Amino acid sequence: MHRSEITIDLGAVRHNARRLLEALAGAELWAVVKADGYGHGAVDVGRVALEAGASVLCVAAVEEGLALRRALPHARILVMGPTDDVAEAREARLEITVARGAEIPADIPVHLKLDTGMGRWGLAELPEPPANVVGLMSHLATSDSDRGFAEHQIERFRLATAPFSQLTRHLANSAAALRISDARFDAARCGIALYGISPFNTDPAEDGLRPALSWRSYLAQVKLLQAGESTGYGRRFVAETPTWIGVVPIGYADGFRRDMTGAEVLVDGEPRRAVGTVSMDAFAVELDRRLPAGTPVTIVGDGLLIERHAAQAETIGYEIACGINSSPERSSRRTVD
Ligand SMILES: *Cc1c(COP(=O)(O)O)cnc(C)c1O
């Protein structure tokens, strides 16, 4: 038995892709599958997104693009981060983003990235685009939080790109695709929503999205702590009365972060609290009775949302999802449809 199992529901990915296409009302959906598809598996998600109507797959790094190219020989793939080895990208028929410097590489499809207010990557202004420039893009800093600033960025983008309306203009991320119709332009680069995780850290069902990832483990050991006995490093949980404790064989090296102490997981379907310090390879849950070793534990899924854990850890769903360690030495990953 693996220490934990990650299940990716490709039917949910397909549903979310269709939901985004509907929200985009005619603009193209570009599926963002960087960071191994936010921990969901870039190849599986990319393939399903394309089948469901996405036009382009977006990654952050050339190496991610090369890996996708091997699995998906016909897909359009855009590298959104900096590309140092253009020859390698050209060879693999990737499209690249130019966001700095004066030089635009030739003989490869290029997207020029304008900084309209993110203040990170991006050109201060657009040069006259040579013939191999196919797209103009920018990135929103506040589409999930400050509508006013997002509108300001949208307006800057609209004005700067207006003379080049023959090129594909793409600005929106998931949050904007779902809730800011002005941001749609010709295409939207959507990641988090495709996975059924809310960009707003609320229930994804509010935006018609379905979570694709479940993460399950089991009770590897069950023991009774007597009053005054503790579990875990630092003795941060001390039993006040005799207390049944289950040990789940995943920890922060697997993506169950140290700041998820106190998080709820489902033990045989019932909500139970993670107690004590989360260690690298294990955490403990407080039980209300003796349960057999092997009892299933759901960390994400079966109605328990990643957004709940994100709130517990004071972060965003993105970070929880990307942090789940799907390397085969630590977990098994399977897809269902
Ligand atoms: C990651 C990324 C996206 C996708 O953002 P989501 O919020 O996950 O939809 C879009 N554009 C760029 C440039 C990105 O880096």
XYZ file of N, CA, C and O in Angstrom, residues 74-271:
792
model
N 1.256 17.504 -31.140
C 0.561 18.482 -31.985
C 0.067 19.717 -31.238
O -0.508 20.617 -31.850
N 0.267 19.766 -29.938
C -0.306 20.876 -29.167
C 0.461 22.175 -29.397
O 1.667 22.168 -29.604
N -0.257 23.290 -29.354
C 0.419 24.595 -29.262
C 0.837 24.770 -27.812
O 0.015 24.597 -26.898
N 2.101 25.091 -27.586
C 2.611 25.230 -26.219
C 3.319 26.570 -26.089
O 4.216 26.887 -26.868
N 2.876 27.345 -25.102
C 3.470 28.666 -24.850
C 4.270 28.639 -23.550
O 3.752 28.241 -22.503
N 5.519 29.066 -23.625
C 6.346 29.239 -22.425
C 6.170 30.684 -21.961
O 6.533 31.615 -22.669
N 5.592 30.860 -20.777
C 5.263 32.215 -20.312
C 6.418 32.882 -19.568
O 6.460 34.092 -19.434
N 7.349 32.091 -19.060
C 8.500 32.647 -18.337
C 9.639 32.923 -19.303
O 9.509 32.726 -20.511
N 10.774 33.372 -18.773
C 11.907 33.693 -19.636
C 12.508 32.445 -20.300
O 12.570 31.387 -19.690
N 12.900 32.590 -21.572
C 13.533 31.497 -22.316
C 14.958 31.913 -22.642
O 15.169 32.881 -23.375
N 15.924 31.197 -22.094
C 17.311 31.537 -22.395
C 17.801 30.769 -23.610
O 18.513 31.298 -24.446
N 17.402 29.498 -23.727
C 17.856 28.696 -24.860
C 16.766 28.679 -25.940
O 15.927 27.784 -25.992
N 16.810 29.685 -26.801
C 15.763 29.821 -27.827
C 15.850 28.681 -28.844
O 14.824 28.185 -29.320
N 17.094 28.235 -29.139
C 17.273 27.174 -30.147
C 16.524 25.911 -29.726
O 15.840 25.268 -30.529
N 16.637 25.596 -28.460
C 15.974 24.413 -27.919
C 14.447 24.550 -28.026
O 13.734 23.613 -28.389
N 13.945 25.728 -27.715
C 12.504 25.994 -27.787
C 12.028 25.911 -29.236
O 10.964 25.359 -29.529
N 12.822 26.450 -30.143
C 12.470 26.454 -31.565
C 12.390 25.026 -32.080
O 11.424 24.622 -32.741
N 13.401 24.251 -31.738
C 13.488 22.842 -32.124
C 12.233 22.073 -31.693
O 11.715 21.236 -32.418
N 11.717 22.395 -30.501
C 10.546 21.688 -29.963
C 9.237 22.354 -30.377
O 8.167 21.981 -29.889
N 9.312 23.331 -31.258
C 8.121 24.050 -31.753
C 7.314 24.675 -30.613
O 6.093 24.636 -30.596
N 8.029 25.259 -29.658
C 7.351 25.984 -28.581
C 7.157 27.438 -29.014
O 7.854 27.927 -29.903
N 6.217 28.110 -28.377
C 6.077 29.557 -28.543
C 6.647 30.190 -27.281
O 6.541 29.609 -26.199
N 7.259 31.346 -27.428
C 7.923 31.932 -26.259
C 7.383 33.327 -25.951
O 6.721 33.957 -26.767
N 7.709 33.760 -24.739
C 7.298 35.081 -24.276
C 8.528 35.969 -24.178
O 9.535 35.555 -23.602
N 8.439 37.150 -24.724
C 9.518 38.127 -24.565
C 8.996 39.228 -23.656
O 7.994 39.887 -23.965
N 9.675 39.389 -22.514
C 9.183 40.318 -21.499
C 10.264 41.288 -21.048
O 10.052 42.095 -20.156
N 11.452 41.184 -21.644
C 12.551 42.072 -21.225
C 13.522 42.210 -22.376
O 13.524 41.403 -23.298
N 14.331 43.239 -22.321
C 15.382 43.450 -23.319
C 14.823 43.999 -24.615
O 13.616 44.097 -24.810
N 15.723 44.341 -25.530
C 15.318 44.994 -26.776
C 15.197 43.989 -27.908
O 14.580 44.266 -28.926
N 15.769 42.801 -27.701
C 15.855 41.856 -28.807
C 14.668 40.910 -28.856
O 14.261 40.355 -27.838
N 14.127 40.716 -30.056
C 13.057 39.735 -30.242
C 13.611 38.622 -31.123
O 13.945 38.866 -32.273
N 13.750 37.394 -30.578
C 14.317 36.302 -31.376
C 13.494 36.050 -32.636
O 12.268 36.214 -32.622
N 14.161 35.623 -33.706
C 13.478 35.383 -34.981
C 13.147 33.898 -35.128
O 13.620 33.056 -34.355
N 12.327 33.567 -36.093
C 12.019 32.182 -36.464
C 11.406 31.369 -35.342
O 11.662 30.164 -35.213
N 10.643 32.007 -34.513
C 9.899 31.298 -33.470
C 8.707 32.190 -33.120
O 8.857 33.412 -33.079
N 7.532 31.594 -32.905
C 6.384 32.439 -32.538
C 6.618 33.107 -31.185
O 6.984 32.436 -30.208
N 6.405 34.416 -31.149
C 6.701 35.194 -29.942
C 5.427 35.896 -29.445
O 4.617 36.378 -30.239
N 5.288 35.936 -28.130
C 4.255 36.742 -27.478
C 4.985 37.841 -26.706
O 5.883 37.541 -25.921
N 4.615 39.062 -26.943
C 5.241 40.173 -26.217
C 4.439 40.451 -24.957
O 3.212 40.568 -25.005
N 5.150 40.548 -23.853
C 4.458 40.772 -22.585
C 4.702 42.182 -22.090
O 5.835 42.611 -21.892
N 3.606 42.866 -21.899
C 3.631 44.257 -21.461
C 3.356 44.288 -19.960
O 2.481 43.569 -19.473
N 4.103 45.102 -19.246
C 3.807 45.276 -17.818
C 2.776 46.392 -17.674
O 3.083 47.559 -17.893
N 1.561 46.010 -17.313
C 0.504 47.028 -17.156
C 0.220 47.330 -15.680
O -0.739 48.027 -15.363
N 1.043 46.736 -14.785
C 0.810 47.027 -13.373
C 1.154 45.899 -12.420
O 1.090 46.062 -11.209
N 1.540 44.734 -12.977
C 1.994 43.656 -12.103
C 3.349 44.020 -11.494
O 3.667 43.620 -10.370
N 4.136 44.776 -12.251
C 5.416 45.228 -11.713
C 6.408 44.105 -11.537
O 7.173 44.091 -10.558
N 6.405 43.163 -12.475
C 7.321 42.027 -12.346
C 7.916 41.809 -13.733
O 8.671 42.627 -14.207
N 7.545 40.728 -14.439
C 7.980 40.589 -15.814
C 7.229 41.612 -16.667
O 6.131 42.010 -16.334
N 7.780 41.931 -17.818
C 7.008 42.730 -18.768
C 7.762 43.940 -19.268
O 8.536 44.560 -18.545
N 7.504 44.263 -20.544
C 8.109 45.427 -21.185
C 7.360 46.680 -20.736
O 6.151 46.629 -20.494
N 8.090 47.777 -20.650
C 7.460 49.044 -20.264
C 6.549 49.550 -21.381
O 5.510 50.141 -21.126
N 6.952 49.326 -22.635
C 6.045 49.626 -23.752
C 6.265 48.654 -24.892
O 7.299 47.985 -24.963
N 5.278 48.575 -25.771
C 5.365 47.611 -26.867
C 6.153 48.208 -28.026
O 5.869 49.324 -28.463
N 7.128 47.438 -28.551
C 7.802 47.885 -29.771
C 6.919 47.565 -30.980
O 5.917 46.857 -30.840
N 7.255 48.051 -32.149
C 6.576 47.667 -33.378
C 6.831 46.171 -33.568
O 7.978 45.750 -33.691
N 5.789 45.320 -33.551
C 6.063 43.873 -33.559
C 6.511 43.352 -34.931
O 5.840 43.619 -35.923
N 7.629 42.623 -34.970
C 8.013 41.964 -36.221
C 7.040 40.839 -36.570
O 6.183 40.471 -35.753
N 7.205 40.262 -37.758
C 6.192 39.341 -38.288
C 6.023 38.064 -37.465
O 4.956 37.441 -37.506
N 7.049 37.660 -36.728
C 6.904 36.413 -35.967
C 6.235 36.629 -34.607
O 6.085 35.683 -33.827
N 5.848 37.854 -34.309
C 5.072 38.083 -33.079
C 3.622 37.701 -33.357
O 3.005 38.207 -34.294
N 3.099 36.767 -32.549
C 1.727 36.286 -32.773
C 0.769 36.742 -31.676
O -0.443 36.715 -31.854
N 1.329 37.147 -30.517
C 0.446 37.492 -29.406
C 0.962 38.652 -28.582
O 2.166 38.928 -28.548
N 0.038 39.321 -27.919
C 0.370 40.395 -26.973
C -0.306 40.046 -25.656
O -1.489 39.682 -25.636
N 0.446 40.150 -24.583
C -0.115 39.703 -23.308
C 0.291 40.624 -22.166
O 1.206 41.415 -22.269
N -0.443 40.483 -21.068
C -0.062 41.124 -19.824
C -0.666 40.262 -18.710
O -1.331 39.261 -18.999
N -0.406 40.607 -17.480
C -0.877 39.759 -16.378
C -1.469 40.649 -15.295
O -0.904 41.687 -14.965
N -2.626 40.225 -14.758
C -3.349 41.032 -13.775
C -2.856 40.745 -12.354
O -2.688 39.586 -11.968
N -2.693 41.789 -11.576
C -2.192 41.635 -10.212
C -3.316 41.432 -9.199
O -3.096 40.868 -8.123
N -4.512 41.898 -9.513
C -5.552 41.960 -8.481
C -6.915 41.459 -8.955
O -7.945 41.877 -8.414
N -6.926 40.545 -9.947
C -8.221 40.134 -10.486
C -9.079 39.432 -9.437
O -10.291 39.360 -9.569
N -8.461 38.937 -8.359
C -9.220 38.244 -7.319
C -9.510 39.149 -6.133
O -10.155 38.727 -5.183
N -9.018 40.387 -6.144
C -9.134 41.176 -4.917
C -9.522 42.632 -5.159
O -10.389 43.155 -4.472
N -8.898 43.318 -6.128
C -9.128 44.750 -6.301
C -9.588 45.007 -7.727
O -8.793 45.129 -8.649
N -10.890 45.068 -7.891
C -11.486 45.220 -9.206
C -11.060 46.535 -9.869
O -10.799 46.591 -11.071
N -10.936 47.586 -9.080
C -10.569 48.898 -9.606
C -9.203 48.869 -10.268
O -9.028 49.360 -11.393
N -8.231 48.278 -9.589
C -6.892 48.219 -10.169
C -6.876 47.306 -11.389
O -6.196 47.595 -12.382
N -7.644 46.221 -11.342
C -7.734 45.329 -12.503
C -8.285 46.097 -13.707
O -7.758 45.987 -14.822
N -9.301 46.910 -13.484
C -9.880 47.694 -14.586
C -8.844 48.671 -15.160
O -8.785 48.889 -16.370
N -8.035 49.231 -14.270
C -6.975 50.143 -14.709
C -5.974 49.394 -15.609
O -5.576 49.879 -16.672
N -5.607 48.173 -15.217
C -4.694 47.377 -16.045
C -5.336 47.006 -17.387
O -4.686 47.025 -18.425
N -6.613 46.651 -17.333
C -7.339 46.272 -18.558
C -7.331 47.443 -19.539
O -7.077 47.286 -20.733
N -7.562 48.646 -19.028
C -7.613 49.836 -19.878
C -6.247 50.129 -20.487
O -6.134 50.427 -21.673
N -5.204 50.012 -19.679
C -3.843 50.218 -20.200
C -3.541 49.220 -21.307
O -2.946 49.553 -22.331
N -3.949 47.970 -21.079
C -3.701 46.912 -22.073
C -4.477 47.203 -23.351
O -3.951 47.098 -24.452
N -5.736 47.607 -23.174
C -6.586 47.890 -24.338
C -5.961 48.989 -25.205
O -5.839 48.844 -26.419
N -5.532 50.067 -24.566
C -4.957 51.204 -25.305
C -3.656 50.807 -25.998
O -3.451 51.091 -27.171
N -2.776 50.104 -25.259
C -1.457 49.785 -25.811
C -1.546 48.791 -26.960
O -0.717 48.799 -27.866
N -2.559 47.908 -26.925
C -2.626 46.844 -27.938
C -3.579 47.191 -29.086
O -3.609 46.484 -30.090
N -4.321 48.271 -28.949
C -5.338 48.622 -29.952
C -4.787 48.688 -31.385
O -5.440 48.221 -32.322
N -3.578 49.235 -31.585
C -3.075 49.308 -32.964
C -2.748 47.942 -33.571
O -2.461 47.865 -34.765
N -2.740 46.876 -32.753
C -2.288 45.566 -33.245
C -3.388 44.519 -33.098
O -3.148 43.393 -32.660
N -4.577 44.870 -33.479
C -5.701 43.974 -33.195
C -5.673 42.709 -34.055
O -6.445 41.787 -33.816
N -4.749 42.634 -35.028
C -4.605 41.378 -35.786
C -3.895 40.318 -34.952
O -3.939 39.128 -35.267
N -3.225 40.726 -33.869
C -2.524 39.768 -33.015
C -3.466 39.247 -31.926
O -4.446 39.899 -31.583
N -3.151 38.069 -31.384
C -3.978 37.514 -30.308
C -3.643 38.222 -29.001
O -2.508 38.179 -28.541
N -4.644 38.868 -28.421
C -4.412 39.610 -27.178
C -4.941 38.787 -26.000
O -6.109 38.388 -26.008
N -4.085 38.532 -25.036
C -4.523 37.712 -23.895
C -4.038 38.293 -22.582
O -2.876 38.594 -22.407
N -4.992 38.449 -21.675
C -4.738 39.139 -20.411
C -5.279 38.351 -19.212
O -4.613 38.244 -18.182
N -6.459 37.782 -19.338
C -7.163 37.245 -18.170
C -6.528 35.960 -17.640
O -6.048 35.126 -18.401
N -6.563 35.813 -16.332
C -6.292 34.541 -15.656
C -7.665 33.970 -15.239
O -8.706 34.462 -15.687
N -7.662 32.959 -14.372
C -8.937 32.324 -14.004
C -9.919 33.316 -13.376
O -11.096 33.356 -13.743
N -9.433 34.079 -12.402
C -10.342 34.970 -11.669
C -11.008 35.953 -12.627
O -12.217 36.193 -12.553
N -10.214 36.513 -13.546
C -10.765 37.483 -14.490
C -11.682 36.793 -15.495
O -12.733 37.325 -15.857
N -11.295 35.605 -15.939
C -12.127 34.887 -16.910
C -13.508 34.631 -16.315
O -14.527 34.737 -16.997
N -13.542 34.327 -15.025
C -14.815 33.991 -14.391
C -15.651 35.224 -14.055
O -16.877 35.172 -14.095
N -14.997 36.317 -13.693
C -15.784 37.411 -13.119
C -15.583 38.793 -13.734
O -16.287 39.730 -13.348
N -14.625 38.956 -14.665
C -14.425 40.299 -15.244
C -14.522 40.196 -16.770
O -13.541 39.883 -17.451
N -15.700 40.474 -17.294
C -15.908 40.227 -18.721
C -15.025 41.110 -19.607
O -14.590 40.682 -20.671
N -14.689 42.324 -19.155
C -13.827 43.223 -19.970
C -12.440 42.660 -20.196
O -11.699 43.153 -21.040
N -12.038 41.706 -19.377
C -10.653 41.225 -19.432
C -10.471 40.111 -20.455
O -9.367 39.615 -20.630
N -11.549 39.731 -21.158
C -11.470 38.503 -21.972
C -10.620 38.645 -23.226
O -9.918 37.719 -23.580
N -10.716 39.740 -23.942
C -9.980 39.929 -25.193
C -10.104 38.677 -26.075
O -11.196 38.116 -26.194
N -8.973 38.195 -26.649
C -9.076 37.081 -27.606
C -8.887 35.711 -26.944
O -9.328 34.692 -27.464
N -8.165 35.692 -25.831
C -7.904 34.419 -25.150
C -7.652 34.691 -23.676
O -7.245 35.795 -23.312
N -7.900 33.681 -22.833
C -7.623 33.799 -21.401
C -6.741 32.630 -20.983
O -6.956 31.502 -21.413
N -5.747 32.931 -20.166
C -4.829 31.892 -19.676
C -5.316 31.426 -18.300
O -5.127 32.107 -17.306
N -5.953 30.270 -18.266
C -6.580 29.823 -17.021
C -5.885 28.594 -16.464
O -5.737 27.586 -17.143
N -5.502 28.691 -15.196
C -4.916 27.561 -14.495
C -5.841 27.067 -13.406
O -6.608 26.111 -13.576
N -5.858 27.759 -12.291
C -6.460 27.244 -11.062
C -7.909 26.762 -11.250
O -8.289 25.719 -10.706
N -8.692 27.485 -12.038
C -10.098 27.120 -12.196
C -10.258 25.799 -12.943
O -11.214 25.049 -12.712
N -9.302 25.527 -13.817
C -9.335 24.275 -14.565
C -9.275 23.071 -13.625
O -9.811 22.002 -13.905
N -8.604 23.282 -12.492
C -8.446 22.199 -11.510
C -9.603 22.169 -10.516
O -9.624 21.345 -9.603
N -10.512 23.118 -10.677
C -11.663 23.155 -9.776
C -11.326 23.729 -8.422
O -11.974 23.431 -7.420
N -10.284 24.579 -8.383
C -9.914 25.264 -7.146
C -10.277 26.728 -7.333
O -10.051 27.306 -8.400
N -10.835 27.336 -6.289
C -11.309 28.708 -6.436
C -10.163 29.708 -6.415
O -9.367 29.702 -5.472
N -10.082 30.599 -7.406
C -9.079 31.679 -7.335
C -9.408 32.675 -6.233
O -8.582 33.500 -5.876
N -10.622 32.586 -5.711
C -11.058 33.540 -4.677
C -10.968 32.929 -3.272
O -11.380 33.541 -2.296
N -10.452 31.707 -3.196
C -10.373 30.986 -1.916
C -11.744 30.800 -1.256
O -11.865 30.772 -0.032
N -12.767 30.683 -2.090
C -14.106 30.385 -1.577
C -14.501 29.007 -2.117
O -13.683 28.328 -2.736
N -15.722 28.611 -1.921
C -16.177 27.323 -2.431
C -16.195 27.372 -3.977
O -16.872 28.227 -4.552
N -15.471 26.492 -4.657
C -15.428 26.547 -6.124
C -16.804 26.369 -6.767
O -17.025 26.830 -7.893
N -17.731 25.766 -6.051
C -19.080 25.584 -6.601
C -19.754 26.932 -6.884
O -20.594 27.036 -7.765
N -19.348 27.977 -6.128
C -19.904 29.322 -6.380
C -19.666 29.768 -7.812
O -20.407 30.587 -8.348
N -18.562 29.295 -8.412
C -18.260 29.654 -9.796
C -18.500 28.485 -10.742
O -17.999 28.475 -11.865
N -19.256 27.489 -10.268
C -19.608 26.359 -11.130
C -18.459 25.413 -11.406
O -18.460 24.704 -12.413
N -17.469 25.389 -10.503
C -16.285 24.544 -10.721
C -16.339 23.296 -9.845
O -16.912 23.311 -8.755
N -15.701 22.243 -10.323
C -15.672 20.963 -9.621
C -14.231 20.572 -9.300
O -13.412 20.464 -10.220
N -13.900 20.334 -8.036
C -12.522 19.968 -7.689
C -12.109 18.662 -8.368
O -12.877 17.696 -8.402
N -10.887 18.637 -8.900
C -10.418 17.459 -9.635
C -9.541 16.547 -8.791
O -9.384 15.375 -9.109
N -8.972 17.088 -7.724
C -7.977 16.308 -6.986
C -8.536 15.765 -5.675
O -9.212 16.483 -4.934
N -8.270 14.492 -5.418
C -8.488 13.938 -4.082
C -7.165 13.364 -3.606
O -6.354 12.900 -4.402
N -7.008 13.369 -2.284
C -5.760 12.900 -1.711
C -6.119 12.074 -0.475
O -6.773 12.594 0.432
N -5.775 10.804 -0.533
C -6.204 9.903 0.533
C -5.040 9.115 1.103
O -4.104 8.777 0.394
N -5.150 8.821 2.386
C -4.159 7.981 3.046
C -4.917 7.068 4.010
O -6.085 6.741 3.735
N -4.302 6.698 5.098
C -4.957 5.752 6.007
C -4.331 5.874 7.389
O -3.286 6.512 7.561
N -4.986 5.279 8.362
C -4.399 5.233 9.701
C -3.390 4.089 9.720
O -3.764 2.927 9.535
N -2.121 4.437 9.891
C -1.085 3.402 9.880
C -0.900 2.801 11.271
O -0.428 1.686 11.425
N -1.264 3.571 12.289
C -1.190 3.057 13.655
C -2.233 3.771 14.496
O -2.513 4.962 14.273
N -2.816 3.041 15.443
C -3.815 3.642 16.339
C -3.380 3.322 17.758
O -3.028 2.182 18.064
N -3.355 4.340 18.611
C -2.918 4.084 19.983
C -3.686 4.941 20.972
O -4.252 5.981 20.599
N -3.678 4.481 22.216
C -4.368 5.210 23.275
C -3.335 6.006 24.072
O -2.381 5.427 24.602
N -3.513 7.325 24.101
C -2.670 8.148 24.967
C -3.351 8.253 26.320
O -4.543 8.554 26.394
N -2.610 8.025 27.375
C -3.159 8.253 28.717
C -3.079 9.740 29.035
O -2.318 10.470 28.396
N -3.889 10.188 29.988
C -3.842 11.607 30.368
C -2.400 11.984 30.691
O -1.691 11.243 31.370
N -1.954 13.103 30.121
C -0.587 13.566 30.364
C 0.402 13.078 29.317
O 1.511 13.605 29.232
N 0.021 12.096 28.485
C 0.909 11.659 27.408
C 0.701 12.539 26.179
O -0.376 13.096 25.977
N 1.729 12.610 25.338
C 1.669 13.551 24.213
C 1.936 12.839 22.903
O 2.375 11.689 22.885
N 1.660 13.547 21.801
C 2.039 13.025 20.490
C 2.836 14.089 19.739
O 2.488 15.264 19.766
N 3.919 13.671 19.122
C 4.667 14.538 18.211
C 5.752 15.366 18.862
O 5.835 15.490 20.082
N 6.584 15.952 17.970
C 7.690 16.813 18.403
C 7.186 17.966 19.250
O 6.133 18.557 18.964
N 7.952 18.280 20.261
C 7.667 19.466 21.063
C 6.525 19.272 22.047
O 6.197 20.172 22.796
N 5.903 18.066 22.029
C 4.798 17.748 22.938
C 3.709 18.828 22.883
O 3.181 19.259 23.910
N 3.385 19.249 21.652
C 2.405 20.340 21.530
C 0.972 19.861 21.729
O 0.069 20.666 21.895
N 0.755 18.552 21.672
C -0.579 18.039 22.021
C -0.414 17.065 23.187
O 0.272 16.048 23.068
N -1.016 17.416 24.295
C -0.965 16.548 25.467
C -2.398 16.119 25.791
O -3.292 16.971 25.902
N -2.641 14.824 25.907
C -3.992 14.329 26.190
C -4.407 14.732 27.602
O -3.629 14.586 28.544
N -5.603 15.254 27.721
C -6.109 15.624 29.050
C -6.806 14.451 29.703
O -6.833 14.309 30.919
N -7.412 13.620 28.850
C -8.073 12.401 29.308
C -7.579 11.303 28.376
O -6.979 11.605 27.343
N -7.811 10.040 28.661
C -7.377 8.999 27.724
C -7.932 9.274 26.325
O -9.134 9.523 26.170
N -7.068 9.312 25.324
C -7.440 9.771 23.984
C -6.884 8.837 22.918
O -5.679 8.547 22.907
N -7.763 8.386 22.030
C -7.310 7.585 20.893
C -6.709 8.496 19.827
O -7.291 9.521 19.482
N -5.548 8.084 19.327
C -4.805 8.858 18.323
C -4.529 7.939 17.131
O -4.164 6.772 17.314
N -4.714 8.463 15.932
C -4.331 7.719 14.735
C -3.144 8.407 14.081
O -3.081 9.627 14.043
N -2.214 7.608 13.594
C -1.040 8.178 12.915
C -1.212 7.985 11.407
O -1.415 6.863 10.939
N -1.178 9.096 10.675
C -1.331 9.072 9.217
C 0.070 9.229 8.616
O 0.789 10.159 8.986
N 0.454 8.326 7.699
C 1.859 8.307 7.274
C 2.195 9.324 6.182
O 2.862 9.001 5.201
N 1.730 10.547 6.330
C 2.172 11.623 5.445
C 2.455 12.857 6.283
O 1.843 13.056 7.339
N 3.407 13.651 5.832
C 3.795 14.834 6.587
C 4.166 15.965 5.658
O 3.753 15.986 4.495
N 4.975 16.893 6.171
C 5.225 18.092 5.349
C 6.044 17.796 4.102
O 5.939 18.522 3.121
N 6.814 16.691 4.107
C 7.542 16.345 2.873
C 6.576 15.872 1.781
O 6.915 15.862 0.598
N 5.381 15.490 2.188
C 4.368 15.063 1.215
C 3.438 16.214 0.835
O 2.598 16.061 -0.048
N 3.567 17.329 1.538
C 2.713 18.470 1.246
C 1.665 18.731 2.317
O 0.867 19.660 2.192
N 1.659 17.914 3.373
C 0.794 18.222 4.517
C 1.610 19.113 5.440
O 2.415 18.669 6.244
N 1.414 20.422 5.260
C 2.316 21.411 5.814
C 2.263 21.473 7.339
O 1.266 21.124 7.946
N 3.335 21.996 7.913
C 3.402 22.112 9.367
C 2.302 23.030 9.909
O 1.818 22.837 11.025
N 1.933 24.026 9.083
C 0.892 24.942 9.572
C -0.516 24.394 9.322
O -1.498 25.118 9.465
N -0.615 23.120 8.977
C -1.937 22.501 8.867
C -2.331 21.750 10.142
O -3.371 21.081 10.170
N -1.559 21.891 11.198
C -2.023 21.401 12.493
C -3.360 22.072 12.805
O -3.500 23.274 12.614
N -4.302 21.277 13.242
C -5.635 21.826 13.497
C -6.572 21.638 12.312
O -7.782 21.791 12.444
N -6.014 21.300 11.147
C -6.859 21.095 9.960
C -7.740 19.871 10.162
O -7.385 18.933 10.879
N -8.878 19.899 9.497
C -9.781 18.774 9.565
C -9.485 17.816 8.424
O -9.257 18.242 7.289
N -9.474 16.527 8.707
C -9.427 15.508 7.658
C -10.605 14.564 7.913
O -11.252 14.648 8.968
N -10.897 13.714 6.949
C -12.024 12.789 7.128
C -11.484 11.396 7.435
O -10.777 10.807 6.621
N -11.795 10.908 8.625
C -11.381 9.566 9.012
C -12.613 8.678 8.863
O -13.595 8.878 9.583
N -12.543 7.767 7.908
C -13.698 6.945 7.577
C -14.926 7.834 7.335
O -16.031 7.530 7.785
N -14.689 8.978 6.684
C -15.778 9.883 6.320
C -16.171 10.890 7.376
O -16.970 11.781 7.109
N -15.622 10.745 8.594
C -16.013 11.678 9.661
C -14.920 12.706 9.923
O -13.746 12.358 9.955
N -15.299 13.969 10.112
C -14.291 15.004 10.334
C -13.528 14.809 11.645
O -14.146 14.614 12.702
